[in-house]
Structure formats: C-alpha cells, structure tokens
Amino acid sequence: MKLVMFDMDGTLTDAFAIEENCYVRAMQDALGIPNVHIDWHSYPHTSSTYCLDTVVQKAHGRLATPEEARAVQARMIEIMEEATRRHGRRTQQVPGAAAAVRELLRLGYGVAIASGDWEATARHKLASGGIPFENLPAAYSDVAYARTEIMRVALARAAAHHGCTSFERVVYVGDADWDVRACRELDWPLVVVGHDTESARFKNQGVSHVIPHYLEITSFLSAIEQATAPRQTA
C-alpha cells in the first residue's frame, strides 16, 4: 500500500479568513500577554506548541502549562466560531481537497494527516472545511515540536491503522518551506500546493512537483506517483 500524508493549513484548508490573526489573539486573550508577535519563518519548529512555549518563555521565563495550552486552544476555537456566527467567515478547503482525499481512499491509498497545529484546533478547521478526516490516522503538535517527529508519529499511526509494518511509498503533501526541509531530512517525496507565483521558488528548493489546487485530480494523482524527495540545490 502507498501512503499519502497531508499537512493541513494551506494544504487541505485555507488560511482562516478573519481580520486578526486568531492564533495571536487567542494567546493575548487567554493568557493576558500583550503585543504577541510571531515570525514562523524565524522559528526552528513551526508548530503551535513550540510557538506557544516560545511566547510564554519570553513573557514569563518558563514554558506554557497544560492548562494554559488548553485555554489558548479553547479561545482560538471560540474566535473561529464567533467569526462564523457574526460574519459568516469559516475555514474553507483548498479547492478540491475533500474530493482528492476521497479519491485517494477509493483508489486504495492510505491517507494520513501530519500538522503543526493542535489536534483540537485542527479538528475544528477540518470539520469546517468539509475534509473527511474522522477515520484518518493523524498526528499534531500535541505530540512533538518538530515537524519531522510529527510526521514520523503519523507514519507509525498509519501503519498501525492499516496493520502493516511499512508502506510501498510515502508521499507528503505540503505548502511551505518547512515542509521542504522536513521532506529533505526524511527523504520523502513531496508535492507542494502553491500558487503559480510560488512555483519557481519551490522548484529552486528542489521540489519536483508544485500544484495550485486539487481540481485537476488526474494531475494530482500523477504528481503523487512521480514526486521525488526535494534535493538541496546549489
């Protein structure tokens, strides 16, 4: 069996459409930390757990407690629900993502999710976006800081889910520079979901296949079969 593992934000679901950054606002509201600033690209680990610990460490000189993490997650979900209730804004799927997941399952692929988001907030986004995720093996930032470790846990859970010790092929589908770095480290084939304007940048990072969405399902399936691990370029 072949396994296709998806990132979530920007890969299966789009960026959340509200004026404020709901993640930053949730930390400020739940923890009373003012002027939270996040620069994902400067962090060694792009995961919600690592980011929260970094913010709390800077503000209080310690890591976030489990209670604080749960409070931030609960507030983030409240913010997303408020945006839907008041303004009709909700997390949307990347065009064709739900159909692509269903088609992979129909064709006999294993499908898994490995995301840097928390499980609670990820499940809310996936449900809002209409992604059929309930029966998919998955791992989120609750299990580890590092994206590669989250991916390894998702792989182990997928193997247990399907009752196998290994997969014929494992392909990751992501959308960001950190996905490139993780797949390069793990030597996993990668398909990137990105706008046409981003294609050259990812190609320069050694990515073999970049797609704009999943609406052309034949092209997506071809990319899954042909993708290679990103290689370091000169």
PDB file of C-alpha atoms in Angstrom, residues 59-155:
ATOM      1  CA  ALA A  59       6.912  36.710  28.722  1.00  0.00           C
ATOM      2  CA  HIS A  60       7.296  34.662  31.920  1.00  0.00           C
ATOM      3  CA  GLY A  61      10.619  32.822  31.726  1.00  0.00           C
ATOM      4  CA  ARG A  62       9.017  29.363  31.619  1.00  0.00           C
ATOM      5  CA  LEU A  63       7.149  27.016  29.304  1.00  0.00           C
ATOM      6  CA  ALA A  64       3.378  27.111  28.954  1.00  0.00           C
ATOM      7  CA  THR A  65       1.457  24.872  31.339  1.00  0.00           C
ATOM      8  CA  PRO A  66      -1.018  22.288  30.004  1.00  0.00           C
ATOM      9  CA  GLU A  67      -3.828  24.435  31.409  1.00  0.00           C
ATOM     10  CA  GLU A  68      -2.570  27.477  29.520  1.00  0.00           C
ATOM     11  CA  ALA A  69      -2.279  25.491  26.290  1.00  0.00           C
ATOM     12  CA  ARG A  70      -5.852  24.247  26.660  1.00  0.00           C
ATOM     13  CA  ALA A  71      -7.062  27.779  27.391  1.00  0.00           C
ATOM     14  CA  VAL A  72      -5.425  29.139  24.229  1.00  0.00           C
ATOM     15  CA  GLN A  73      -6.890  26.337  22.132  1.00  0.00           C
ATOM     16  CA  ALA A  74     -10.381  26.883  23.570  1.00  0.00           C
ATOM     17  CA  ARG A  75     -10.158  30.631  22.949  1.00  0.00           C
ATOM     18  CA  MET A  76      -8.944  30.079  19.399  1.00  0.00           C
ATOM     19  CA  ILE A  77     -11.935  27.861  18.666  1.00  0.00           C
ATOM     20  CA  GLU A  78     -14.235  30.491  20.198  1.00  0.00           C
ATOM     21  CA  ILE A  79     -12.744  33.158  17.936  1.00  0.00           C
ATOM     22  CA  MET A  80     -13.279  30.990  14.857  1.00  0.00           C
ATOM     23  CA  GLU A  81     -16.859  30.231  15.888  1.00  0.00           C
ATOM     24  CA  GLU A  82     -17.533  33.924  16.564  1.00  0.00           C
ATOM     25  CA  ALA A  83     -16.263  34.822  13.092  1.00  0.00           C
ATOM     26  CA  THR A  84     -18.591  32.253  11.551  1.00  0.00           C
ATOM     27  CA  ARG A  85     -21.587  33.302  13.633  1.00  0.00           C
ATOM     28  CA  ARG A  86     -21.145  37.051  13.203  1.00  0.00           C
ATOM     29  CA  HIS A  87     -19.596  37.370   9.767  1.00  0.00           C
ATOM     30  CA  GLY A  88     -20.142  34.043   8.022  1.00  0.00           C
ATOM     31  CA  ARG A  89     -16.378  33.519   7.795  1.00  0.00           C
ATOM     32  CA  ARG A  90     -15.168  29.984   8.227  1.00  0.00           C
ATOM     33  CA  THR A  91     -12.233  27.806   7.316  1.00  0.00           C
ATOM     34  CA  GLN A  92     -12.566  26.628   3.722  1.00  0.00           C
ATOM     35  CA  GLN A  93     -10.981  23.678   1.981  1.00  0.00           C
ATOM     36  CA  VAL A  94      -8.285  24.263  -0.598  1.00  0.00           C
ATOM     37  CA  PRO A  95     -10.231  23.787  -3.857  1.00  0.00           C
ATOM     38  CA  GLY A  96     -10.828  20.089  -4.494  1.00  0.00           C
ATOM     39  CA  ALA A  97      -9.118  18.878  -1.298  1.00  0.00           C
ATOM     40  CA  ALA A  98     -12.033  16.880   0.115  1.00  0.00           C
ATOM     41  CA  ALA A  99     -12.673  15.181  -3.221  1.00  0.00           C
ATOM     42  CA  ALA A 100      -8.961  14.399  -3.568  1.00  0.00           C
ATOM     43  CA  VAL A 101      -8.896  12.669  -0.163  1.00  0.00           C
ATOM     44  CA  ARG A 102     -11.973  10.621  -1.060  1.00  0.00           C
ATOM     45  CA  GLU A 103     -10.495   9.654  -4.427  1.00  0.00           C
ATOM     46  CA  LEU A 104      -7.245   8.502  -2.839  1.00  0.00           C
ATOM     47  CA  LEU A 105      -9.191   6.326  -0.415  1.00  0.00           C
ATOM     48  CA  ARG A 106     -11.342   4.957  -3.237  1.00  0.00           C
ATOM     49  CA  LEU A 107      -8.214   4.003  -5.169  1.00  0.00           C
ATOM     50  CA  GLY A 108      -6.783   2.146  -2.199  1.00  0.00           C
ATOM     51  CA  TYR A 109      -4.165   4.605  -0.969  1.00  0.00           C
ATOM     52  CA  GLY A 110      -3.567   5.059   2.717  1.00  0.00           C
ATOM     53  CA  VAL A 111      -4.199   8.651   3.786  1.00  0.00           C
ATOM     54  CA  ALA A 112      -2.884  10.389   6.913  1.00  0.00           C
ATOM     55  CA  ILE A 113      -2.546  13.913   8.327  1.00  0.00           C
ATOM     56  CA  ALA A 114       0.536  15.430   9.983  1.00  0.00           C
ATOM     57  CA  SER A 115       0.071  19.037  11.025  1.00  0.00           C
ATOM     58  CA  GLY A 116       1.862  21.576  13.186  1.00  0.00           C
ATOM     59  CA  ASP A 117      -1.495  22.692  14.558  1.00  0.00           C
ATOM     60  CA  TRP A 118      -3.002  21.357  17.791  1.00  0.00           C
ATOM     61  CA  GLU A 119      -5.409  18.455  17.419  1.00  0.00           C
ATOM     62  CA  ALA A 120      -8.350  20.371  18.914  1.00  0.00           C
ATOM     63  CA  THR A 121      -7.999  23.391  16.633  1.00  0.00           C
ATOM     64  CA  ALA A 122      -7.108  21.223  13.632  1.00  0.00           C
ATOM     65  CA  ARG A 123     -10.243  19.123  14.029  1.00  0.00           C
ATOM     66  CA  HIS A 124     -12.329  22.291  14.115  1.00  0.00           C
ATOM     67  CA  LYS A 125     -10.737  23.581  10.910  1.00  0.00           C
ATOM     68  CA  LEU A 126     -11.001  20.240   9.110  1.00  0.00           C
ATOM     69  CA  ALA A 127     -14.668  19.904  10.036  1.00  0.00           C
ATOM     70  CA  SER A 128     -15.384  23.497   8.944  1.00  0.00           C
ATOM     71  CA  GLY A 129     -13.622  22.852   5.647  1.00  0.00           C
ATOM     72  CA  GLY A 130     -15.561  19.653   4.982  1.00  0.00           C
ATOM     73  CA  ILE A 131     -12.452  17.455   4.890  1.00  0.00           C
ATOM     74  CA  PRO A 132     -13.274  13.753   5.582  1.00  0.00           C
ATOM     75  CA  PHE A 133     -10.759  13.347   8.402  1.00  0.00           C
ATOM     76  CA  GLU A 134     -12.540  11.433  11.165  1.00  0.00           C
ATOM     77  CA  ASN A 135     -11.204   7.983  10.294  1.00  0.00           C
ATOM     78  CA  LEU A 136      -7.751   9.070   9.125  1.00  0.00           C
ATOM     79  CA  PRO A 137      -4.636   8.370  11.220  1.00  0.00           C
ATOM     80  CA  ALA A 138      -3.086  11.680  12.238  1.00  0.00           C
ATOM     81  CA  ALA A 139      -0.544  13.439  14.438  1.00  0.00           C
ATOM     82  CA  TYR A 140      -0.438  17.070  15.528  1.00  0.00           C
ATOM     83  CA  SER A 141       1.839  19.359  17.517  1.00  0.00           C
ATOM     84  CA  ASP A 142       0.456  17.892  20.741  1.00  0.00           C
ATOM     85  CA  VAL A 143       2.955  15.038  20.253  1.00  0.00           C
ATOM     86  CA  ALA A 144       6.141  16.945  19.368  1.00  0.00           C
ATOM     87  CA  TYR A 145       7.712  20.294  18.484  1.00  0.00           C
ATOM     88  CA  ALA A 146       9.479  19.183  15.316  1.00  0.00           C
ATOM     89  CA  ARG A 147       7.557  18.649  12.095  1.00  0.00           C
ATOM     90  CA  THR A 148       9.694  15.635  11.219  1.00  0.00           C
ATOM     91  CA  GLU A 149       8.767  13.978  14.512  1.00  0.00           C
ATOM     92  CA  ILE A 150       5.071  14.756  13.976  1.00  0.00           C
ATOM     93  CA  MET A 151       5.376  13.146  10.539  1.00  0.00           C
ATOM     94  CA  ARG A 152       7.081  10.064  11.996  1.00  0.00           C
ATOM     95  CA  VAL A 153       4.311   9.652  14.581  1.00  0.00           C
ATOM     96  CA  ALA A 154       1.671   9.991  11.855  1.00  0.00           C
ATOM     97  CA  LEU A 155       3.513   7.351   9.834  1.00  0.00           C
TER      98      LEU A 155
END
